[in-house]
Coordinates of C-alpha atoms in Angstrom, one line a residue:
Chain A
M1 CA 0.0 0.0 0.0
S2 CA 1.2 3.5 -0.8
E3 CA 1.1 6.1 2.0
F4 CA -2.1 7.6 0.5
D5 CA -3.7 4.2 0.3
I6 CA -3.0 3.8 4.0
I7 CA -4.5 7.2 4.8
T8 CA -7.6 6.6 2.7
H9 CA -7.9 3.2 4.2
Y10 CA -9.2 5.0 7.3
F11 CA -11.6 7.0 5.2
S12 CA -13.7 4.2 3.7
S13 CA -16.8 5.9 5.2
L14 CA -15.4 9.4 5.8
G15 CA -14.7 10.1 2.1
A16 CA -18.5 10.3 1.7
G17 CA -20.4 13.5 2.3
E18 CA -23.8 15.0 1.4
N19 CA -22.3 17.0 -1.5
V20 CA -19.6 14.6 -2.5
R21 CA -20.3 13.1 -5.9
L22 CA -17.0 11.4 -6.5
S23 CA -14.2 10.9 -3.9
V24 CA -10.6 9.6 -3.9
G25 CA -9.8 7.3 -6.8
D26 CA -10.2 9.0 -10.2
D27 CA -8.2 11.9 -11.7
A28 CA -10.3 14.5 -9.7
A29 CA -13.0 14.5 -7.1
A30 CA -16.5 15.9 -7.8
L31 CA -18.5 18.1 -5.5
R32 CA -22.0 19.6 -5.8
V33 CA -22.3 23.2 -4.8
D34 CA -25.9 23.9 -4.0
D35 CA -27.9 26.2 -6.2
G36 CA -27.7 29.8 -5.0
F37 CA -24.4 29.1 -3.2
E38 CA -20.9 30.2 -3.8
L39 CA -17.8 27.9 -3.4
L40 CA -15.3 29.1 -0.8
V41 CA -11.7 27.7 -1.1
S42 CA -8.7 28.0 1.1
T43 CA -5.3 26.4 1.0
D44 CA -3.1 26.1 4.1
T45 CA 0.3 24.5 4.7
S46 CA 1.4 23.1 8.0
A47 CA 5.1 22.2 8.1
A48 CA 7.0 20.4 10.9
G49 CA 9.3 22.8 12.8
V50 CA 7.4 25.8 11.5
H51 CA 3.7 25.3 12.5
F52 CA 4.1 22.5 14.9
P53 CA 7.0 20.7 16.8
E54 CA 8.2 17.6 14.8
D55 CA 7.6 15.3 17.8
L56 CA 3.9 16.3 18.3
F57 CA 1.7 13.2 18.3
P58 CA 0.8 12.4 14.7
E59 CA -2.9 12.3 15.7
D60 CA -2.6 15.9 16.8
I61 CA -0.5 17.0 13.8
A62 CA -3.3 15.8 11.5
Y63 CA -6.1 17.2 13.7
K64 CA -4.5 20.6 14.1
A65 CA -3.8 20.9 10.3
V66 CA -7.4 20.3 9.5
A67 CA -8.6 22.7 12.2
A68 CA -6.3 25.4 10.9
A69 CA -7.6 25.0 7.4
A70 CA -11.2 24.7 8.4
S71 CA -10.9 27.9 10.5
D72 CA -10.6 29.9 7.2
L73 CA -14.0 28.5 6.1
A74 CA -15.5 29.4 9.5
A75 CA -14.2 33.0 9.0
M76 CA -16.0 33.2 5.7
G77 CA -19.3 31.9 7.1
A78 CA -19.0 28.8 4.9
S79 CA -20.5 25.4 5.4
P80 CA -17.9 22.6 4.8
L81 CA -18.0 20.5 1.6
G82 CA -14.7 18.6 1.6
M83 CA -11.0 18.7 1.6
T84 CA -7.9 17.5 -0.2
L85 CA -4.6 16.6 1.5
A86 CA -1.2 16.8 -0.1
I87 CA 1.3 15.3 2.3
S88 CA 5.1 15.1 2.2
L89 CA 6.5 12.4 4.4
P90 CA 10.1 11.6 5.3
E91 CA 9.6 7.8 5.4
H92 CA 7.0 5.1 5.5
D93 CA 6.4 4.6 9.2
S94 CA 3.2 2.7 9.5
L95 CA 2.7 3.4 13.2
W96 CA 3.0 7.1 12.6
L97 CA 0.7 6.9 9.6
H98 CA -1.8 5.0 11.7
G99 CA -1.9 7.7 14.3
F100 CA -1.9 10.4 11.7
S101 CA -4.8 8.8 9.8
Q102 CA -6.8 8.5 13.1
G103 CA -6.3 12.2 13.8
L104 CA -7.3 13.1 10.3
A105 CA -10.4 10.9 10.6
S106 CA -11.4 12.6 13.9
A107 CA -11.0 16.0 12.4
S108 CA -12.8 15.1 9.2
R109 CA -15.8 14.1 11.4
D110 CA -15.6 17.1 13.8
F111 CA -15.3 19.7 11.0
N112 CA -17.6 17.8 8.6
L113 CA -14.9 17.8 5.9
P114 CA -14.8 14.5 3.9
L115 CA -11.3 13.7 2.4
I116 CA -12.0 13.7 -1.3
G117 CA -8.5 13.7 -2.8
G118 CA -4.8 14.1 -2.3
D119 CA -1.3 13.3 -3.1
T120 CA 1.8 11.9 -1.2
T121 CA 5.4 12.8 -1.8
R122 CA 8.7 11.9 -0.2
G123 CA 10.2 14.8 1.7
L124 CA 10.3 16.6 5.1
L125 CA 7.0 16.4 7.0
S126 CA 4.5 18.9 5.6
M127 CA 0.9 19.0 4.8
T128 CA -1.1 21.2 2.5
L129 CA -4.8 21.1 3.0
T130 CA -7.3 22.7 0.6
V131 CA -10.7 23.1 2.2
M132 CA -13.9 23.8 0.3
G133 CA -17.1 25.1 1.6
Q134 CA -20.2 26.9 0.4
C135 CA -22.1 30.0 1.4
P136 CA -25.4 31.5 0.1
E137 CA -24.5 34.0 -2.5
G138 CA -23.9 37.5 -1.1
Q139 CA -23.7 36.3 2.5
K140 CA -20.0 35.4 2.8
L141 CA -18.1 37.2 5.6
L142 CA -15.2 39.4 4.5
R143 CA -12.6 41.3 6.3
S144 CA -13.7 44.5 4.7
G145 CA -17.2 45.4 6.0
A146 CA -16.5 46.9 9.5
R147 CA -18.2 50.3 10.0
P148 CA -17.9 52.9 12.8
T149 CA -20.0 52.1 15.8
D150 CA -19.8 48.3 15.1
L151 CA -19.0 46.2 18.1
V152 CA -15.7 44.2 18.0
C153 CA -16.3 40.7 19.2
V154 CA -14.3 37.5 19.7
S155 CA -15.2 33.9 20.3
G156 CA -13.9 31.6 23.0
S157 CA -10.8 32.6 24.9
L158 CA -7.5 33.8 23.5
G159 CA -3.8 33.1 24.3
D160 CA -4.2 29.5 25.3
S161 CA -2.8 28.0 22.1
T162 CA 0.4 30.0 22.0
F163 CA 1.1 29.2 25.6
G164 CA 0.3 25.5 24.9
L165 CA 3.0 25.6 22.2
S166 CA 5.4 27.3 24.5
M167 CA 4.9 24.5 27.0
L168 CA 5.5 21.9 24.3
Q169 CA 8.7 23.6 23.3
G170 CA 9.9 23.3 26.9
N171 CA 9.9 27.0 27.6
E172 CA 7.7 27.0 30.6
R173 CA 9.5 24.5 32.9
G174 CA 10.0 27.2 35.6
L175 CA 6.2 27.5 36.1
D176 CA 4.3 25.3 38.5
I177 CA 1.2 24.5 36.4
D178 CA -1.7 22.3 37.5
F179 CA -1.8 19.1 35.5
E180 CA -5.3 19.5 34.3
D181 CA -4.6 23.1 33.2
Q182 CA -1.6 21.8 31.3
E183 CA -3.7 19.3 29.5
Y184 CA -6.3 21.9 28.6
L185 CA -3.8 24.4 27.4
L186 CA -1.9 21.8 25.3
S187 CA -5.2 20.7 23.8
R188 CA -6.0 24.3 22.8
F189 CA -2.9 24.2 20.7
S190 CA -3.3 20.8 19.2
R191 CA -7.0 20.4 19.0
P192 CA -8.5 23.8 18.2
A193 CA -12.3 23.9 18.5
S194 CA -14.5 24.2 15.4
R195 CA -16.1 27.6 14.9
I196 CA -17.9 26.5 11.7
E197 CA -21.3 26.8 13.3
L198 CA -20.6 30.2 14.7
G199 CA -19.4 31.4 11.2
E200 CA -22.7 30.1 9.7
R201 CA -24.6 31.9 12.4
L202 CA -22.8 35.2 11.6
R203 CA -23.8 35.1 7.9
A204 CA -25.7 38.2 7.0
Q205 CA -25.2 39.5 10.6
A206 CA -21.5 40.2 11.1
T207 CA -20.1 43.1 9.0
S208 CA -16.6 41.6 8.9
C209 CA -14.9 38.5 10.1
I210 CA -11.4 36.9 10.3
D211 CA -10.0 33.9 12.2
I212 CA -7.3 34.7 14.7
S213 CA -4.2 32.9 13.3
D214 CA -1.6 35.6 13.6
G215 CA -2.6 37.1 17.0
L216 CA -5.5 39.4 18.0
L217 CA -3.6 42.6 17.2
A218 CA -2.4 41.4 13.9
D219 CA -5.7 40.1 12.7
A220 CA -7.6 43.1 14.0
T221 CA -5.2 45.2 11.9
H222 CA -6.2 43.1 8.9
I223 CA -9.9 44.0 9.5
A224 CA -9.1 47.6 10.1
N225 CA -7.0 47.9 6.9
A226 CA -9.5 46.0 4.8
S227 CA -12.5 48.0 6.2
G228 CA -10.8 51.4 6.2
C229 CA -11.7 52.1 9.8
K230 CA -10.1 52.0 13.3
L231 CA -10.7 49.2 15.8
V232 CA -10.6 50.2 19.4
I233 CA -9.9 47.4 21.8
D234 CA -9.9 47.3 25.6
S235 CA -7.5 44.6 26.7
A236 CA -9.4 44.3 30.0
L237 CA -12.3 42.9 28.1
I238 CA -10.4 40.1 26.3
P239 CA -11.7 36.7 27.2
L240 CA -9.1 34.6 29.0
S241 CA -9.4 31.0 30.2
T242 CA -9.2 30.4 33.9
E243 CA -6.6 27.8 33.1
L244 CA -4.3 30.4 31.4
V245 CA -4.8 33.0 34.1
A246 CA -4.1 30.4 36.8
S247 CA -0.9 29.3 35.0
V248 CA 0.7 32.6 34.0
G249 CA -1.2 35.4 35.8
R250 CA -3.5 38.0 34.2
A251 CA -0.8 40.3 32.8
R252 CA 1.0 37.7 30.8
A253 CA -2.2 36.1 29.8
I254 CA -3.3 39.4 28.2
E255 CA 0.0 39.7 26.4
L256 CA -0.3 36.2 25.0
A257 CA -3.9 36.9 23.9
L258 CA -2.8 40.1 22.1
T259 CA 0.2 38.7 20.2
G260 CA 0.0 34.9 20.3
G261 CA -1.0 33.1 17.2
E262 CA -3.2 30.2 16.2
D263 CA -6.1 30.7 18.6
F264 CA -8.4 29.9 15.6
E265 CA -11.2 31.9 17.3
L266 CA -13.3 34.3 15.2
L267 CA -12.8 38.0 15.4
F268 CA -15.8 39.8 14.0
T269 CA -17.7 43.1 14.0
L270 CA -21.4 43.4 14.6
P271 CA -23.8 46.3 14.2
E272 CA -24.9 47.4 17.6
S273 CA -28.5 46.2 16.8
V274 CA -27.4 42.5 16.5
S275 CA -27.2 40.4 19.6
V276 CA -23.8 38.9 20.5
P277 CA -23.8 35.1 20.0
D278 CA -23.2 32.8 23.0
H279 CA -19.6 32.2 24.0
C280 CA -18.6 35.4 22.3
T281 CA -17.3 38.6 24.0
V282 CA -17.4 42.3 23.1
I283 CA -13.8 43.6 23.3
G284 CA -14.2 47.0 21.7
F285 CA -15.8 49.0 18.9
A286 CA -15.0 50.4 15.4
E287 CA -14.7 54.1 14.8
A288 CA -13.5 56.4 11.9
G289 CA -9.8 56.3 11.4
E290 CA -7.2 53.6 10.8
G291 CA -5.2 50.9 12.6
V292 CA -5.9 49.3 16.0
L293 CA -6.0 51.3 19.2
C294 CA -5.5 49.0 22.2
D295 CA -5.7 50.6 25.7
G296 CA -5.1 54.0 24.1
V297 CA -2.0 52.9 22.2
L298 CA -1.9 52.4 18.4
K299 CA -0.5 48.9 18.0
R300 CA 0.6 46.3 15.6
G301 CA 1.9 42.9 16.2
G302 CA 1.4 39.2 16.0
Y303 CA 3.2 36.1 14.7
D304 CA 4.5 35.9 11.2
H305 CA 6.5 32.9 10.1
F306 CA 8.7 34.9 7.8
H307 CA 9.3 38.4 9.0
Chain B
M1 CA 7.0 41.8 0.4
S2 CA 6.4 38.2 1.4
E3 CA 7.1 35.5 -1.2
F4 CA 3.4 35.1 -1.9
D5 CA 3.0 38.9 -2.3
I6 CA 5.8 38.7 -4.9
I7 CA 4.0 35.9 -6.7
T8 CA 0.6 37.6 -6.6
H9 CA 2.2 40.8 -7.7
Y10 CA 2.4 39.2 -11.2
F11 CA -1.2 38.2 -10.9
S12 CA -2.8 41.6 -10.6
S13 CA -4.9 40.8 -13.7
L14 CA -4.6 37.0 -13.7
G15 CA -6.3 36.5 -10.4
A16 CA -9.5 37.5 -12.1
G17 CA -11.7 35.1 -14.0
E18 CA -15.2 34.7 -15.3
N19 CA -16.3 32.6 -12.3
V20 CA -14.0 34.2 -9.7
R21 CA -16.0 36.2 -7.1
L22 CA -13.2 36.8 -4.7
S23 CA -9.5 36.2 -5.3
V24 CA -6.3 36.3 -3.1
G25 CA -6.5 38.5 0.0
D26 CA -9.2 37.3 2.4
D27 CA -9.5 34.1 4.4
A28 CA -10.7 32.1 1.4
A29 CA -11.4 32.7 -2.2
A30 CA -14.9 32.5 -3.7
L31 CA -15.9 30.8 -7.0
R32 CA -19.2 30.5 -8.8
V33 CA -20.0 27.0 -10.1
D34 CA -22.6 27.4 -12.9
D35 CA -26.1 26.0 -12.3
G36 CA -26.3 22.4 -13.5
F37 CA -22.5 21.9 -13.2
E38 CA -20.4 19.9 -10.8
L39 CA -17.2 21.1 -9.2
L40 CA -14.1 19.0 -10.1
V41 CA -11.1 19.2 -7.8
S42 CA -7.6 17.8 -8.0
T43 CA -4.5 18.3 -5.8
D44 CA -1.0 17.7 -7.2
T45 CA 2.4 18.1 -5.6
S46 CA 5.5 18.7 -7.6
A47 CA 8.8 18.4 -5.6
A48 CA 12.3 19.3 -6.6
G49 CA 14.3 16.2 -7.2
V50 CA 11.2 14.0 -7.4
H51 CA 9.1 15.5 -10.2
F52 CA 11.7 17.8 -11.8
P53 CA 15.4 18.5 -11.5
E54 CA 16.2 21.2 -9.0
D55 CA 18.1 23.3 -11.6
L56 CA 15.2 23.4 -14.1
F57 CA 14.5 27.0 -15.0
P58 CA 12.0 28.4 -12.5
E59 CA 9.7 29.5 -15.4
D60 CA 9.5 25.9 -16.4
I61 CA 9.1 24.5 -12.9
A62 CA 6.0 26.7 -12.5
Y63 CA 4.6 26.0 -15.9
K64 CA 5.0 22.3 -15.6
A65 CA 3.5 22.1 -12.2
V66 CA 0.3 23.9 -13.4
A67 CA 0.2 21.8 -16.6
A68 CA 0.4 18.6 -14.5
A69 CA -2.4 19.7 -12.3
A70 CA -4.5 21.0 -15.1
S71 CA -4.1 17.7 -16.9
D72 CA -6.3 16.0 -14.3
L73 CA -9.1 18.5 -15.1
A74 CA -8.7 17.7 -18.8
A75 CA -9.0 14.0 -18.0
M76 CA -12.3 14.6 -16.3
G77 CA -13.7 16.8 -19.1
A78 CA -13.8 19.8 -16.8
S79 CA -13.5 23.5 -17.8
P80 CA -11.0 25.3 -15.6
L81 CA -12.3 27.7 -12.8
G82 CA -9.2 28.5 -10.8
M83 CA -6.3 27.2 -8.8
T84 CA -4.6 27.7 -5.4
L85 CA -0.8 27.3 -4.9
A86 CA 1.0 26.3 -1.8
I87 CA 4.7 26.7 -2.2
S88 CA 7.6 25.7 0.0
L89 CA 10.7 27.7 -0.7
P90 CA 14.2 27.3 0.6
E91 CA 15.1 31.0 0.5
H92 CA 13.9 34.3 -0.7
D93 CA 15.6 34.6 -4.1
S94 CA 13.9 37.4 -6.0
L95 CA 15.4 36.5 -9.3
W96 CA 14.2 32.9 -9.0
L97 CA 10.8 34.1 -7.8
H98 CA 10.6 36.5 -10.7
G99 CA 11.1 33.7 -13.2
F100 CA 8.8 31.4 -11.3
S101 CA 6.0 34.0 -11.2
Q102 CA 6.4 34.6 -15.0
G103 CA 6.1 30.8 -15.7
L104 CA 3.1 30.7 -13.4
A105 CA 1.5 33.6 -15.1
S106 CA 2.0 32.0 -18.6
A107 CA 0.5 28.8 -17.4
S108 CA -2.4 30.5 -15.7
R109 CA -3.2 32.1 -19.1
D110 CA -2.6 29.0 -21.2
F111 CA -4.7 26.7 -19.0
N112 CA -7.3 29.4 -18.1
L113 CA -6.7 28.9 -14.3
P114 CA -6.7 32.2 -12.4
L115 CA -4.6 32.0 -9.1
I116 CA -7.2 32.6 -6.4
G117 CA -5.3 31.7 -3.3
G118 CA -2.3 30.1 -1.7
D119 CA 0.3 29.9 1.0
T120 CA 4.1 30.1 1.3
T121 CA 6.3 28.2 3.8
R122 CA 10.1 27.9 4.3
G123 CA 11.4 24.5 3.2
L124 CA 12.7 22.5 0.3
L125 CA 11.3 23.5 -3.0
S126 CA 7.9 22.0 -3.5
M127 CA 4.6 23.1 -4.9
T128 CA 1.1 21.8 -4.2
L129 CA -1.5 23.0 -6.7
T130 CA -5.2 22.5 -6.2
V131 CA -7.1 23.0 -9.5
M132 CA -10.8 23.4 -9.7
G133 CA -13.0 23.1 -12.8
Q134 CA -16.6 22.4 -13.7
C135 CA -18.4 20.0 -15.8
P136 CA -22.2 19.7 -16.7
E137 CA -23.7 17.2 -14.2
G138 CA -23.5 13.7 -15.5
Q139 CA -21.0 14.4 -18.2
K140 CA -17.7 14.1 -16.3
L141 CA -15.2 11.5 -17.7
L142 CA -14.3 8.6 -15.4
R143 CA -11.8 5.8 -15.7
S144 CA -14.6 3.3 -15.3
G145 CA -16.8 3.4 -18.4
A146 CA -14.8 1.5 -21.1
R147 CA -16.8 -1.2 -22.7
P148 CA -15.9 -4.1 -25.1
T149 CA -15.6 -2.9 -28.7
D150 CA -14.7 0.6 -27.7
L151 CA -11.7 2.1 -29.5
V152 CA -8.7 3.0 -27.3
C153 CA -7.4 6.4 -28.3
V154 CA -4.6 8.7 -27.3
S155 CA -3.9 12.4 -28.0
G156 CA -0.6 13.9 -29.3
S157 CA 2.5 11.8 -29.2
L158 CA 4.0 9.7 -26.4
G159 CA 7.4 9.2 -24.9
D160 CA 8.8 12.7 -25.6
S161 CA 8.5 14.0 -22.1
T162 CA 10.3 11.1 -20.4
F163 CA 13.1 11.4 -22.9
G164 CA 13.3 15.2 -22.4
L165 CA 13.8 14.5 -18.7
S166 CA 16.5 11.9 -19.4
M167 CA 18.3 14.5 -21.5
L168 CA 18.0 17.1 -18.7
Q169 CA 19.5 14.5 -16.3
G170 CA 22.5 14.1 -18.6
N171 CA 21.7 10.5 -19.5
E172 CA 21.7 10.9 -23.2
R173 CA 25.1 12.5 -23.9
G174 CA 26.2 9.6 -26.1
L175 CA 23.4 10.4 -28.6
D176 CA 23.9 12.8 -31.5
I177 CA 20.7 14.7 -31.4
D178 CA 19.7 17.6 -33.6
F179 CA 19.5 20.9 -31.7
E180 CA 15.9 21.6 -32.7
D181 CA 14.8 18.1 -31.8
Q182 CA 16.5 18.6 -28.4
E183 CA 14.6 21.9 -27.9
Y184 CA 11.3 20.2 -28.9
L185 CA 11.8 17.2 -26.6
L186 CA 12.9 19.3 -23.6
S187 CA 9.8 21.5 -24.1
R188 CA 7.6 18.5 -24.1
F189 CA 8.9 17.7 -20.6
S190 CA 8.8 21.3 -19.2
R191 CA 5.9 22.8 -21.1
P192 CA 3.2 20.1 -21.6
A193 CA 0.4 21.1 -23.9
S194 CA -3.1 21.8 -22.7
R195 CA -5.6 19.1 -23.4
I196 CA -8.4 21.0 -21.7
E197 CA -10.3 21.6 -24.9
L198 CA -10.0 18.0 -26.0
G199 CA -11.4 16.9 -22.6
E200 CA -14.3 19.3 -23.0
R201 CA -14.9 17.9 -26.5
L202 CA -14.9 14.3 -25.2
R203 CA -17.7 15.0 -22.6
A204 CA -20.6 12.8 -23.2
Q205 CA -18.6 11.1 -26.0
A206 CA -15.7 9.2 -24.4
T207 CA -16.7 6.2 -22.3
S208 CA -13.6 6.5 -20.1
C209 CA -10.6 8.9 -19.9
I210 CA -7.4 9.3 -17.9
D211 CA -4.3 11.5 -18.4
I212 CA -1.0 9.7 -19.1
S213 CA 1.1 10.6 -16.1
D214 CA 2.5 7.2 -15.1
G215 CA 3.1 5.9 -18.6
L216 CA 0.7 4.4 -21.2
L217 CA 0.7 0.9 -19.9
A218 CA 0.2 1.9 -16.3
D219 CA -2.6 4.3 -17.1
A220 CA -4.2 1.9 -19.5
T221 CA -4.2 -0.6 -16.6
H222 CA -6.0 2.0 -14.5
I223 CA -8.8 2.2 -17.1
A224 CA -8.9 -1.6 -17.5
N225 CA -9.2 -2.2 -13.8
A226 CA -11.7 0.6 -13.2
S227 CA -13.8 -0.5 -16.2
G228 CA -13.6 -4.2 -15.6
C229 CA -12.5 -5.0 -19.2
K230 CA -9.3 -5.6 -21.1
L231 CA -7.5 -3.0 -23.3
V232 CA -5.7 -4.4 -26.3
I233 CA -3.0 -2.2 -27.6
D234 CA -0.9 -2.5 -30.7
S235 CA 2.4 -0.7 -30.1
A236 CA 2.9 -0.2 -33.8
L237 CA -0.1 2.3 -33.7
I238 CA 1.3 4.4 -30.9
P239 CA 1.8 8.0 -32.1
L240 CA 5.5 9.0 -31.9
S241 CA 7.0 12.4 -32.7
T242 CA 9.4 12.5 -35.6
E243 CA 11.8 14.3 -33.2
L244 CA 11.8 11.3 -30.8
V245 CA 12.1 8.7 -33.6
A246 CA 15.0 10.7 -35.2
S247 CA 16.8 10.9 -31.8
V248 CA 16.5 7.4 -30.4
G249 CA 15.1 5.2 -33.2
R250 CA 11.7 3.6 -33.4
A251 CA 12.3 0.7 -31.0
R252 CA 13.4 2.8 -28.1
A253 CA 10.7 5.4 -28.9
I254 CA 8.0 2.8 -28.5
E255 CA 9.5 1.6 -25.2
L256 CA 9.6 5.2 -23.9
A257 CA 6.0 5.7 -25.0
L258 CA 4.8 2.5 -23.3
T259 CA 6.5 3.1 -19.9
G260 CA 7.6 6.8 -19.7
G261 CA 5.6 9.1 -17.5
E262 CA 4.4 12.6 -17.6
D263 CA 3.2 12.8 -21.2
F264 CA 0.1 14.5 -19.9
E265 CA -1.8 13.4 -23.1
L266 CA -5.3 11.9 -22.7
L267 CA -5.9 8.2 -23.0
F268 CA -9.6 7.5 -23.6
T269 CA -12.1 5.0 -25.0
L270 CA -14.7 5.9 -27.6
P271 CA -17.7 3.9 -28.9
E272 CA -17.0 2.8 -32.5
S273 CA -19.8 5.1 -33.6
V274 CA -18.0 8.3 -32.4
S275 CA -15.5 10.0 -34.7
V276 CA -12.0 10.2 -33.5
P277 CA -11.0 13.9 -32.7
D278 CA -8.2 15.6 -34.6
H279 CA -4.7 15.0 -33.4
C280 CA -5.8 11.8 -31.7
T281 CA -4.9 8.2 -32.7
V282 CA -6.6 4.9 -32.3
I283 CA -4.1 2.5 -30.7
G284 CA -6.3 -0.5 -29.9
F285 CA -9.7 -1.6 -28.6
A286 CA -11.4 -2.8 -25.5
E287 CA -12.7 -6.4 -25.1
A288 CA -14.0 -8.6 -22.4
G289 CA -11.4 -9.7 -19.8
E290 CA -8.9 -7.8 -17.7
G291 CA -5.6 -6.1 -17.8
V292 CA -3.7 -4.6 -20.7
L293 CA -2.6 -6.8 -23.7
C294 CA 0.1 -5.1 -25.7
D295 CA 1.4 -6.9 -28.8
G296 CA -0.1 -10.1 -27.5
V297 CA 1.6 -9.9 -24.1
L298 CA -0.2 -9.1 -20.9
K299 CA 1.7 -6.1 -19.4
R300 CA 2.0 -3.7 -16.6
G301 CA 4.5 -0.9 -16.1
G302 CA 5.1 2.8 -15.8
Y303 CA 6.7 5.2 -13.5
D304 CA 5.8 5.3 -9.8
H305 CA 7.6 7.6 -7.5
F306 CA 7.5 5.3 -4.5
H307 CA 7.5 1.7 -5.5

């Protein structure tokens, strides 16, 4: 069996989906986009040593890669249709592949993304996922629609993921962290929650939306720039997990939330008239101007793999 | 500018397309699939040292990668909609990126595939292209429809590409090859022709179709297995370029055509009642049974990166 055969072996049932007309096995896969819907497409690469530590469990490597890619669909308000996986692998290690395939299968279920195609190559460990979703025409969420007086909102809690990664990298050994808190914070890095349903709910409600992958300040800047307005954020309002605050204290937790990457929560703007969805928090508002004003200081920041 | 900014810089006009609603710049791209059409998707990785020599011109690296991916759309009878590119790059070399972007832009035009999204990562040189196309529902070409008495046909000429690669690798220095023939054969490796229009023409006509990426015998075996019938091929009928025959003689040319990979021509079966399209050649027929019978011998073969 080739690597891809081994991976698809775990997908005998998961390659199927409501809109999948043809899955792995021919020259291309076929999907049905519903009448009146647009196709949304995003491609995301996760490479060992860049996006995750090489020794992360293969289950988590797969899960996190799918979660990261799916997060872009959530940010557009898209409902998932399917995904393709191109994977570069250093060697044929069937135990590793077994774990990887199980993580991929779990994520495929959790994010409702059947695996419809892919490719395997020899090389350093790296995955490129292309995720496809659909959204009713005219309802997709862009970065560019925020308007003055809109509320700035965020889902879940921020900063956990970047701290989880720091623990994995062995940078936090000086801290005395409760075991359950550790587990929670690690899982926030390796098993990001799905915000697909929230994205669907925000269709035709949010004026702008982005997923937090580069850090709150950096991604807020993307919305501010694309929308041509200023986002004013009060860091005291940023949602923080009790686990993160218990582990590092409130001041560092806020710093992690502002600049840490890969939370994969949604940052969005809502007209004042729209009610804030459950598990979401208002952290500021939009006004005329440009850039992101946080606690009275014009800021930029976040995590960038290259710069 | 990031690498991807540099690449998209060359795409200011090429990111647009008839069915592109949103191109590079937000969390996902948006495409319109026409009513009554299905979406076809294929993902293809091209890695340096595996799919092409590392020192191939960057223009050709890009062009060939797009051509290889687009070939899967042609094989399904799909009309191109757009593509995403995930590229792993060892270093920021702006001359290389300039050449690469120009090749990508040429291929984007030639294959009618606007670049609608992508990602860049640090790493060894490798590209993953996801190509999307559309086909009227029920008209896509599969590997599985060949029936006894169908004619087995192939487009263009075979064997040129694998010989072009062999020249590039310096394996053919003992041969005295005409300069123009060399140029032609190298271009057949690095600049495969588009068979998109042929694929569209074969919709609702061909009973099966595949692109020749692993070699004629290997890909014919895919059709035979998927269709549950036998393909009978007469090697004397295989179309060969005058350039290839002049360079290596007829016997080796046939061998290259049978087992060489990456021709990216279409291999398809037609009911006897359908006329053979221009620039296509009948090389055999289908009959009851299994496998591929070539010149009376049951054969398998072709190029496989892993086995």
